[in-house]
């Protein structure tokens, strides 16, 4: 089965949207397997611009979209997004969207707790998207989450709400935030039920059928390896496993069905939110990357922090995430820079290491060790073959491949979908 899983190889916002869109046009089914409406990307199709957070990208390309059980689903956010794209002429029906019956829901109390906790953390805040992602995953592993299937059983809902409110109202009270009443929440859940239940199914069965019929499945990751709850820069991470291995558990299919793992990396590095970022640039060069790369969060609108390409970190993401090939994006943002730096390791308290350790103190102390490369004066923008690239740009890409120990299989040279150098079709395995 020729499937592909796409994951971010840095701290998110690597330009997954364009690559996922390109791949979705070659797939039959597109599955979201983790994250929630903390993700966000913009897809330009013809004269329409779609801003998606929860809907799998394939829906825009006329493919079947599946929201897997590994996602945390905010019903209101989904209905709003469906309403928005419908107004743009894209109808979302059970024909083109299916949601796993065991998907945990994000309720209004989750963003309330997320924000109250962030406010209480003050300077130590994680910089979450404030959308309730963390608290919803906490409820899932604590076995008190309300899941999509519960909407079909009002008595189950009522019982589960009692447990959920006991927990959440205690916390909200302690944080000085407003508490939630059961009646209003129950009414809200029952109001969502008839609108959401038609999308519900045991998606594992559909994926199993797809496996047997040879359909092409694209597993669409959100966030990125360095935001993975286990392998990222904890605690400055999201609350799910973002690595490709989670595509199996988060969709309900065996690990052998994941197929080729494609990592997306920007030709430099960005990060939103707090946390360590060894190659961050606080100078004109960093500001220049941010301006030329339009580095503002799709979901948060916050300015992204910018820095040099951290090959040491991406190598780590390649190993941990099982990345077999990279899509390198936004190479054109580096056009015209006299010299470029690649981080090849760190000096941590006098010791040279080739990995970012897990301990927060060591992460904060990591000083990048750079290799300097020549920039290029020509333009890479819109290039569609290696022959169109300046020699120094080709050298830069080749050096990245060596350092991260993975081949670059796609190279994106502008926001336009067709401005992509394809070196290998990921669906070809
Ligand atoms: P949360 O996922 O809202 O809990 O936020 C946790 C961390 O992940 C914060 O640093 C966010 O900025 C970051 N984050 C969450 N989603 C994305 C994304 O789609 N792109 C980039 N960063 C993200």
Short mmCIF file of C-alpha atoms and ligand atoms in Angstrom, two decimals:
data_model
loop_
_atom_site.label_atom_id
_atom_site.label_comp_id
_atom_site.label_asym_id
_atom_site.label_seq_id
_atom_site.Cartn_x
_atom_site.Cartn_y
_atom_site.Cartn_z
CA UNK A 1 0.00 0.00 0.00
CA UNK A 2 1.50 3.33 -1.07
CA UNK A 3 0.62 5.63 1.81
CA UNK A 4 2.39 8.74 3.06
CA UNK A 5 2.59 10.37 6.48
CA UNK A 6 3.56 14.03 6.59
CA UNK A 7 5.00 15.53 9.75
CA UNK A 8 6.78 18.75 10.67
CA UNK A 9 10.50 18.35 11.39
CA UNK A 10 11.01 21.55 13.40
CA UNK A 11 8.62 23.50 15.66
CA UNK A 12 5.66 23.68 13.29
CA UNK A 13 4.64 26.14 10.58
CA UNK A 14 7.10 24.61 8.14
CA UNK A 15 4.79 25.27 5.23
CA UNK A 16 3.02 21.92 5.50
CA UNK A 17 -0.13 23.37 3.91
CA UNK A 18 1.28 23.62 0.42
CA UNK A 19 3.00 20.22 0.53
CA UNK A 20 -0.02 18.51 2.05
CA UNK A 21 -2.25 20.08 -0.57
CA UNK A 22 0.04 18.84 -3.34
CA UNK A 23 0.05 15.34 -1.85
CA UNK A 24 -3.70 15.40 -1.14
CA UNK A 25 -4.35 15.85 -4.84
CA UNK A 26 -2.59 12.49 -5.36
CA UNK A 27 -4.30 10.69 -2.45
CA UNK A 28 -7.75 9.10 -2.07
CA UNK A 29 -8.16 9.67 1.65
CA UNK A 30 -6.59 12.27 3.95
CA UNK A 31 -6.50 11.52 7.68
CA UNK A 32 -5.78 13.85 10.60
CA UNK A 33 -4.38 11.77 13.46
CA UNK A 34 -3.41 14.20 16.22
CA UNK A 35 -3.71 17.80 17.37
CA UNK A 36 -6.81 19.88 16.97
CA UNK A 37 -7.69 23.39 15.91
CA UNK A 38 -4.33 24.59 17.25
CA UNK A 39 -3.04 23.73 13.76
CA UNK A 40 -3.77 25.97 10.84
CA UNK A 41 -2.92 26.39 7.24
CA UNK A 42 -4.01 28.30 4.24
CA UNK A 43 -4.81 26.61 0.97
CA UNK A 44 -5.19 28.55 -2.22
CA UNK A 45 -7.32 26.74 -4.79
CA UNK A 46 -8.20 28.69 -7.90
CA UNK A 47 -9.49 32.05 -6.72
CA UNK A 48 -10.49 30.77 -3.27
CA UNK A 49 -8.35 30.92 -0.13
CA UNK A 50 -9.33 28.35 2.48
CA UNK A 51 -8.12 28.65 6.05
CA UNK A 52 -8.27 25.19 7.60
CA UNK A 53 -7.65 24.17 11.19
CA UNK A 54 -9.52 20.94 11.67
CA UNK A 55 -10.73 19.77 8.31
CA UNK A 56 -8.27 17.43 6.62
CA UNK A 57 -6.81 19.22 3.59
CA UNK A 58 -8.05 16.61 1.16
CA UNK A 59 -11.63 17.85 1.56
CA UNK A 60 -10.68 20.91 -0.48
CA UNK A 61 -9.38 18.65 -3.24
CA UNK A 62 -12.55 16.55 -3.42
CA UNK A 63 -11.05 13.71 -1.41
CA UNK A 64 -12.46 11.92 1.63
CA UNK A 65 -11.28 13.55 4.85
CA UNK A 66 -11.09 11.59 8.08
CA UNK A 67 -10.67 12.99 11.57
CA UNK A 68 -9.07 10.22 13.57
CA UNK A 69 -9.42 9.39 17.25
CA UNK A 70 -6.00 10.92 17.96
CA UNK A 71 -7.42 14.39 17.33
CA UNK A 72 -9.15 16.46 20.02
CA UNK A 73 -12.22 17.91 18.38
CA UNK A 74 -13.87 21.20 19.28
CA UNK A 75 -17.41 20.76 17.91
CA UNK A 76 -18.08 24.47 17.64
CA UNK A 77 -14.76 25.10 15.88
CA UNK A 78 -15.55 22.33 13.40
CA UNK A 79 -19.07 23.58 12.72
CA UNK A 80 -17.76 27.13 12.28
CA UNK A 81 -15.10 25.92 9.86
CA UNK A 82 -17.65 23.90 7.90
CA UNK A 83 -19.86 27.01 7.79
CA UNK A 84 -16.98 29.15 6.52
CA UNK A 85 -15.93 26.84 3.73
CA UNK A 86 -19.58 26.24 2.80
CA UNK A 87 -19.96 29.97 2.32
CA UNK A 88 -17.03 29.70 -0.10
CA UNK A 89 -18.88 27.03 -2.06
CA UNK A 90 -17.28 23.91 -0.56
CA UNK A 91 -19.93 21.59 0.87
CA UNK A 92 -18.83 19.38 3.73
CA UNK A 93 -21.13 16.39 4.17
CA UNK A 94 -20.78 12.82 5.44
CA UNK A 95 -19.84 12.04 1.84
CA UNK A 96 -16.50 13.81 2.20
CA UNK A 97 -15.90 13.92 5.96
CA UNK A 98 -15.93 11.14 8.54
CA UNK A 99 -15.04 11.42 12.20
CA UNK A 100 -13.93 8.54 14.41
CA UNK A 101 -16.57 7.66 16.97
CA UNK A 102 -13.95 7.55 19.73
CA UNK A 103 -12.67 11.09 19.15
CA UNK A 104 -12.49 13.10 22.40
CA UNK A 105 -14.22 16.46 22.38
CA UNK A 106 -12.97 19.86 23.43
CA UNK A 107 -15.67 21.60 25.49
CA UNK A 108 -15.76 25.30 26.43
CA UNK A 109 -14.25 24.48 29.81
CA UNK A 110 -11.03 23.32 28.16
CA UNK A 111 -9.97 26.66 26.62
CA UNK A 112 -11.09 28.36 29.84
CA UNK A 113 -8.71 26.17 31.85
CA UNK A 114 -5.94 26.48 29.23
CA UNK A 115 -6.07 30.28 29.45
CA UNK A 116 -6.46 30.46 33.21
CA UNK A 117 -3.41 28.25 33.66
CA UNK A 118 -1.34 30.21 31.16
CA UNK A 119 -2.24 33.43 32.97
CA UNK A 120 -1.25 31.86 36.30
CA UNK A 121 2.12 30.78 34.86
CA UNK A 122 3.03 34.39 34.09
CA UNK A 123 6.56 34.62 32.67
CA UNK A 124 6.81 30.82 32.66
CA UNK A 125 3.87 30.45 30.27
CA UNK A 126 4.14 27.88 27.50
CA UNK A 127 2.60 30.18 24.92
CA UNK A 128 -0.20 27.75 24.06
CA UNK A 129 -2.77 28.60 21.44
CA UNK A 130 -5.33 28.88 24.26
CA UNK A 131 -7.66 26.47 22.46
CA UNK A 132 -7.95 23.89 25.21
CA UNK A 133 -5.74 21.29 23.54
CA UNK A 134 -3.72 20.35 26.64
CA UNK A 135 -6.69 20.10 29.04
CA UNK A 136 -8.64 18.00 26.50
CA UNK A 137 -5.80 15.50 26.14
CA UNK A 138 -5.45 15.41 29.93
CA UNK A 139 -9.11 14.40 30.21
CA UNK A 140 -8.61 11.73 27.57
CA UNK A 141 -5.80 9.98 29.43
CA UNK A 142 -7.59 10.51 32.75
CA UNK A 143 -10.52 8.57 31.21
CA UNK A 144 -13.09 11.28 31.79
CA UNK A 145 -13.26 12.74 28.26
CA UNK A 146 -16.56 13.13 26.49
CA UNK A 147 -16.16 11.48 23.11
CA UNK A 148 -18.12 11.88 19.93
CA UNK A 149 -19.99 8.59 20.45
CA UNK A 150 -21.28 9.86 23.82
CA UNK A 151 -23.43 12.42 22.00
CA UNK A 152 -25.70 9.53 20.99
CA UNK A 153 -26.31 8.56 24.63
CA UNK A 154 -27.82 11.39 26.70
CA UNK A 155 -27.65 9.40 29.97
CA UNK A 156 -23.95 8.70 29.45
CA UNK A 157 -23.42 12.39 28.77
CA UNK A 158 -25.17 13.43 31.95
CA UNK A 159 -23.15 11.02 34.09
CA UNK A 160 -19.85 11.96 32.47
CA UNK A 161 -20.54 15.66 32.82
CA UNK A 162 -20.88 15.25 36.58
CA UNK A 163 -17.39 13.77 36.79
CA UNK A 164 -15.93 16.29 34.36
CA UNK A 165 -17.39 19.30 36.15
CA UNK A 166 -16.32 18.10 39.57
CA UNK A 167 -12.75 18.06 38.28
CA UNK A 168 -12.80 21.22 36.17
CA UNK A 169 -14.79 23.47 38.45
CA UNK A 170 -12.46 22.62 41.33
CA UNK A 171 -9.50 23.71 39.21
CA UNK A 172 -11.21 26.78 37.77
CA UNK A 173 -12.28 27.90 41.23
CA UNK A 174 -8.72 27.52 42.46
CA UNK A 175 -7.47 29.66 39.58
CA UNK A 176 -10.10 32.33 40.22
CA UNK A 177 -11.83 31.64 36.89
CA UNK A 178 -15.54 31.31 36.20
CA UNK A 179 -17.10 27.89 36.79
CA UNK A 180 -19.34 25.99 34.36
CA UNK A 181 -22.90 24.82 34.99
CA UNK A 182 -24.10 21.38 33.96
CA UNK A 183 -27.39 22.37 32.34
CA UNK A 184 -25.87 24.77 29.85
CA UNK A 185 -23.13 22.32 28.86
CA UNK A 186 -25.57 19.44 28.49
CA UNK A 187 -27.82 21.59 26.31
CA UNK A 188 -24.84 22.56 24.18
CA UNK A 189 -23.77 18.93 23.73
CA UNK A 190 -27.29 17.84 22.85
CA UNK A 191 -27.51 20.71 20.40
CA UNK A 192 -24.33 19.60 18.65
CA UNK A 193 -25.43 15.94 18.53
CA UNK A 194 -27.68 16.03 15.44
CA UNK A 195 -25.19 18.12 13.53
CA UNK A 196 -22.13 15.98 14.32
CA UNK A 197 -23.43 12.44 14.62
CA UNK A 198 -24.05 12.03 10.86
CA UNK A 199 -20.26 12.32 10.38
CA UNK A 200 -19.48 9.64 12.94
CA UNK A 201 -18.25 6.16 12.07
CA UNK A 202 -15.81 3.46 13.04
CA UNK A 203 -13.14 4.90 10.76
CA UNK A 204 -10.80 1.99 11.43
CA UNK A 205 -13.11 -0.16 9.30
CA UNK A 206 -13.00 2.29 6.43
CA UNK A 207 -9.21 2.46 6.67
CA UNK A 208 -9.05 -1.31 6.72
CA UNK A 209 -11.14 -1.38 3.54
CA UNK A 210 -8.82 1.22 2.02
CA UNK A 211 -5.88 -0.98 2.87
CA UNK A 212 -7.45 -3.90 1.02
CA UNK A 213 -8.58 -1.90 -1.99
CA UNK A 214 -5.17 -0.28 -2.42
CA UNK A 215 -6.49 3.27 -1.91
CA UNK A 216 -3.81 5.89 -1.23
CA UNK A 217 -3.98 7.33 2.26
CA UNK A 218 -2.26 10.51 3.35
CA UNK A 219 -1.76 10.91 7.10
CA UNK A 220 -1.65 14.64 7.76
CA UNK A 221 0.35 15.55 10.84
CA UNK A 222 -0.05 18.80 12.72
CA UNK A 223 2.59 20.70 14.73
CA UNK A 224 6.01 19.02 14.53
CA UNK A 225 8.53 16.64 16.08
CA UNK A 226 10.09 19.27 18.36
CA UNK A 227 6.60 19.96 19.75
CA UNK A 228 5.99 16.25 20.43
CA UNK A 229 4.88 15.70 24.02
CA UNK A 230 7.59 13.06 24.56
CA UNK A 231 10.36 14.00 22.17
CA UNK A 232 10.07 17.77 21.90
CA UNK A 233 11.36 20.60 24.04
CA UNK A 234 9.18 19.61 27.01
CA UNK A 235 7.32 21.32 28.66
CA UNK A 236 7.25 23.82 25.75
CA UNK A 237 5.42 21.37 23.53
CA UNK A 238 1.91 20.48 22.46
CA UNK A 239 0.05 17.69 24.24
CA UNK A 240 0.10 14.95 21.60
CA UNK A 241 2.62 12.73 19.89
CA UNK A 242 3.38 14.42 16.61
CA UNK A 243 5.75 11.75 15.30
CA UNK A 244 4.64 9.54 12.41
CA UNK A 245 4.36 6.52 14.70
CA UNK A 246 1.27 8.10 16.17
CA UNK A 247 -0.48 8.05 12.78
CA UNK A 248 -1.28 4.39 13.44
CA UNK A 249 -2.68 4.82 16.94
CA UNK A 250 -4.37 8.12 16.11
CA UNK A 251 -6.21 6.69 13.11
CA UNK A 252 -6.77 3.06 14.08
CA UNK A 253 -4.56 1.21 11.62
CA UNK A 254 -1.43 -0.91 11.91
CA UNK A 255 2.00 0.72 11.85
CA UNK A 256 2.91 -1.02 8.59
CA UNK A 257 0.22 1.04 6.83
CA UNK A 258 1.86 4.39 7.53
CA UNK A 259 3.97 4.17 4.40
CA UNK A 260 6.59 6.73 3.53
CA UNK A 261 7.30 9.31 6.22
CA UNK A 262 7.86 12.75 4.76
CA UNK A 263 9.24 15.45 7.05
CA UNK A 264 8.72 19.11 6.28
CA UNK A 265 11.44 21.57 7.17
CA UNK A 266 11.87 25.22 6.41
CA UNK A 267 15.23 26.26 4.92
CA UNK A 268 15.69 28.23 8.18
CA UNK A 269 13.98 27.83 11.56
CA UNK A 270 10.97 29.45 13.22
CA UNK A 271 9.09 28.93 16.44
CA UNK A 272 5.97 30.41 18.02
CA UNK A 273 5.39 30.26 21.73
CA UNK A 274 8.03 29.99 24.44
CA UNK A 275 10.86 27.54 24.89
CA UNK A 276 14.44 26.90 23.87
CA UNK A 277 15.57 27.85 20.37
CA UNK A 278 19.37 27.59 20.12
CA UNK A 279 19.74 29.17 16.67
CA UNK A 280 17.34 32.07 17.28
CA UNK A 281 18.47 35.40 15.83
CA UNK A 282 17.58 38.55 17.75
CA UNK A 283 19.13 40.85 15.16
CA UNK A 284 18.42 42.36 11.76
CA UNK A 285 19.02 39.02 10.06
CA UNK A 286 16.28 37.38 12.14
CA UNK A 287 13.90 40.25 11.51
CA UNK A 288 14.69 40.05 7.79
CA UNK A 289 13.80 36.35 7.69
CA UNK A 290 10.55 37.09 9.51
CA UNK A 291 9.61 39.90 7.14
CA UNK A 292 10.53 38.12 3.92
CA UNK A 293 9.02 34.84 5.12
CA UNK A 294 5.80 36.52 6.41
CA UNK A 295 6.34 34.75 9.69
CA UNK A 296 3.10 35.31 11.55
CA UNK A 297 1.17 32.44 13.16
CA UNK A 298 -1.90 31.33 11.17
CA UNK A 299 -3.82 30.55 14.36
CA UNK A 300 -2.34 33.00 16.84
CA UNK A 301 -1.32 35.89 14.55
CA UNK A 302 1.80 36.19 16.73
CA UNK A 303 5.15 37.04 15.15
CA UNK A 304 7.26 33.92 14.86
CA UNK A 305 10.77 33.80 16.29
CA UNK A 306 13.32 33.20 13.49
CA UNK A 307 16.81 31.71 13.28
CA UNK A 308 19.32 29.73 11.25
CA UNK A 309 18.63 26.20 10.05
CA UNK A 310 19.38 23.84 12.90
CA UNK A 311 20.66 20.73 11.15
CA UNK A 312 21.48 19.10 14.46
CA UNK A 313 17.87 19.38 15.59
CA UNK A 314 16.40 18.30 12.25
CA UNK A 315 18.72 15.27 12.25
CA UNK A 316 17.27 14.38 15.63
CA UNK A 317 13.73 14.82 14.25
CA UNK A 318 14.63 12.60 11.29
CA UNK A 319 15.79 9.82 13.59
CA UNK A 320 12.98 10.08 16.14
CA UNK A 321 10.20 10.75 13.66
CA UNK A 322 11.25 8.02 11.23
CA UNK A 323 11.55 10.60 8.45
CA UNK A 324 12.64 9.00 5.19
CA UNK A 325 12.66 12.10 3.03
CA UNK A 326 12.42 15.83 3.55
CA UNK A 327 10.40 18.51 1.85
CA UNK A 328 12.43 21.69 2.21
CA UNK A 329 10.30 24.83 2.04
CA UNK A 330 10.83 28.58 1.69
CA UNK A 331 14.30 28.36 0.17
CA UNK A 332 13.52 31.61 -1.67
CA UNK A 333 13.41 33.50 1.66
CA UNK A 334 17.21 33.08 1.80
CA UNK A 335 17.74 34.70 -1.62
CA UNK A 336 20.19 37.60 -1.53
CA UNK A 337 21.79 36.79 1.82
CA UNK A 338 25.57 37.09 1.72
CA UNK A 339 26.22 34.14 3.98
CA UNK A 340 24.21 31.44 5.70
CA UNK A 341 24.80 29.40 8.80
CA UNK A 342 23.94 25.82 9.56
CA UNK A 343 23.98 24.57 13.12
CA UNK A 344 25.92 21.31 13.24
CA UNK A 345 26.02 20.72 17.00
CA UNK A 346 25.88 22.45 20.38
CA UNK A 347 28.30 23.44 23.05
CA UNK A 348 26.65 22.76 26.38
CA UNK A 349 28.59 23.76 29.50
CA UNK A 350 31.87 23.27 27.66
CA UNK A 351 30.96 19.93 26.11
CA UNK A 352 30.32 19.50 22.37
CA UNK A 353 27.24 17.38 21.60
CA UNK A 354 25.36 16.41 18.46
CA UNK A 355 21.91 16.21 19.96
CA UNK A 356 19.57 18.41 21.95
CA UNK A 357 19.33 16.77 25.39
CA UNK A 358 16.01 16.47 27.24
CA UNK A 359 16.88 18.35 30.44
CA UNK A 360 15.51 21.92 30.31
CA UNK A 361 18.67 23.44 31.85
CA UNK A 362 20.88 21.80 29.23
CA UNK A 363 18.49 22.87 26.44
CA UNK A 364 18.57 26.46 27.63
CA UNK A 365 22.38 26.38 27.83
CA UNK A 366 22.86 24.95 24.32
CA UNK A 367 25.02 27.25 22.22
CA UNK A 368 24.96 26.48 18.52
CA UNK A 369 28.12 25.48 16.66
CA UNK A 370 27.87 26.84 13.14
CA UNK A 371 29.21 26.01 9.76
CA UNK A 372 29.15 29.05 7.47
CA UNK A 373 28.07 28.73 3.87
CA UNK A 374 28.15 31.12 0.98
CA UNK A 375 24.83 32.73 0.09
CA UNK A 376 23.60 33.40 -3.44
CA UNK A 377 22.74 36.57 -5.25
CA UNK A 378 20.45 34.96 -7.83
CA UNK A 379 16.85 34.01 -7.28
CA UNK A 380 15.48 30.60 -6.38
CA UNK A 381 11.90 31.83 -6.40
CA UNK A 382 9.67 29.79 -8.63
CA UNK A 383 12.43 27.36 -9.62
CA UNK A 384 11.05 24.06 -10.85
CA UNK A 385 14.26 22.12 -11.37
CA UNK A 386 17.69 21.93 -9.80
CA UNK A 387 19.11 23.41 -13.02
CA UNK A 388 17.21 26.64 -12.25
CA UNK A 389 18.92 27.07 -8.88
CA UNK A 390 22.12 29.08 -8.23
CA UNK A 391 25.06 26.75 -7.54
CA UNK A 392 25.38 27.99 -3.94
CA UNK A 393 21.72 27.16 -3.27
CA UNK A 394 22.24 23.60 -4.53
CA UNK A 395 25.30 23.34 -2.27
CA UNK A 396 23.25 24.55 0.70
CA UNK A 397 20.55 21.91 0.07
CA UNK A 398 23.12 19.16 -0.45
CA UNK A 399 24.87 20.07 2.80
CA UNK A 400 21.57 19.93 4.66
CA UNK A 401 20.96 16.44 3.27
CA UNK A 402 24.36 15.29 4.54
CA UNK A 403 23.95 16.83 7.96
CA UNK A 404 20.41 15.64 8.65
CA UNK A 405 21.05 12.24 7.07
CA UNK A 406 17.93 12.28 4.89
CA UNK A 407 17.39 13.11 1.23
CA UNK A 408 15.48 16.19 0.15
CA UNK A 409 12.71 14.76 -2.03
CA UNK A 410 10.69 17.94 -2.52
CA UNK A 411 11.88 21.52 -2.66
CA UNK A 412 9.40 24.34 -2.46
CA UNK A 413 10.48 27.62 -4.03
CA UNK A 414 7.39 29.84 -3.67
CA UNK A 415 3.90 29.68 -2.15
CA UNK A 416 2.54 28.56 -5.55
CA UNK A 417 1.69 24.88 -5.62
CA UNK A 418 3.50 24.23 -8.88
CA UNK A 419 6.72 25.93 -7.80
CA UNK A 420 8.05 22.70 -6.40
CA UNK A 421 11.08 20.70 -7.42
CA UNK A 422 10.04 17.06 -7.17
CA UNK A 423 12.93 14.69 -6.83
CA UNK A 424 10.87 11.70 -5.79
CA UNK A 425 7.12 11.08 -5.61
CA UNK A 426 6.49 10.16 -1.96
CA UNK A 427 3.57 7.92 -2.99
CA UNK A 428 5.99 5.85 -5.07
CA UNK A 429 7.33 4.58 -1.72
P1 LIG B 1 -1.01 24.05 22.38
O1 LIG B 1 -0.87 23.01 21.32
O2 LIG B 1 -2.08 25.08 22.10
O3 LIG B 1 -1.16 23.46 23.75
O4 LIG B 1 0.35 24.90 22.44
C1 LIG B 1 1.56 24.31 22.88
C2 LIG B 1 2.75 24.82 22.06
O5 LIG B 1 2.64 24.33 20.73
C3 LIG B 1 2.83 26.33 21.95
O6 LIG B 1 4.20 26.71 21.90
C4 LIG B 1 2.19 26.62 20.60
O7 LIG B 1 2.66 27.82 20.05
C5 LIG B 1 2.68 25.43 19.82
N1 LIG B 1 1.80 25.09 18.68
C6 LIG B 1 0.60 24.48 18.72
N2 LIG B 1 0.11 24.33 17.48
C7 LIG B 1 1.02 24.83 16.64
C8 LIG B 1 1.09 24.92 15.20
O8 LIG B 1 0.21 24.48 14.46
N3 LIG B 1 2.22 25.52 14.72
C9 LIG B 1 3.22 25.96 15.51
N4 LIG B 1 3.20 25.88 16.84
C10 LIG B 1 2.10 25.32 17.40
#
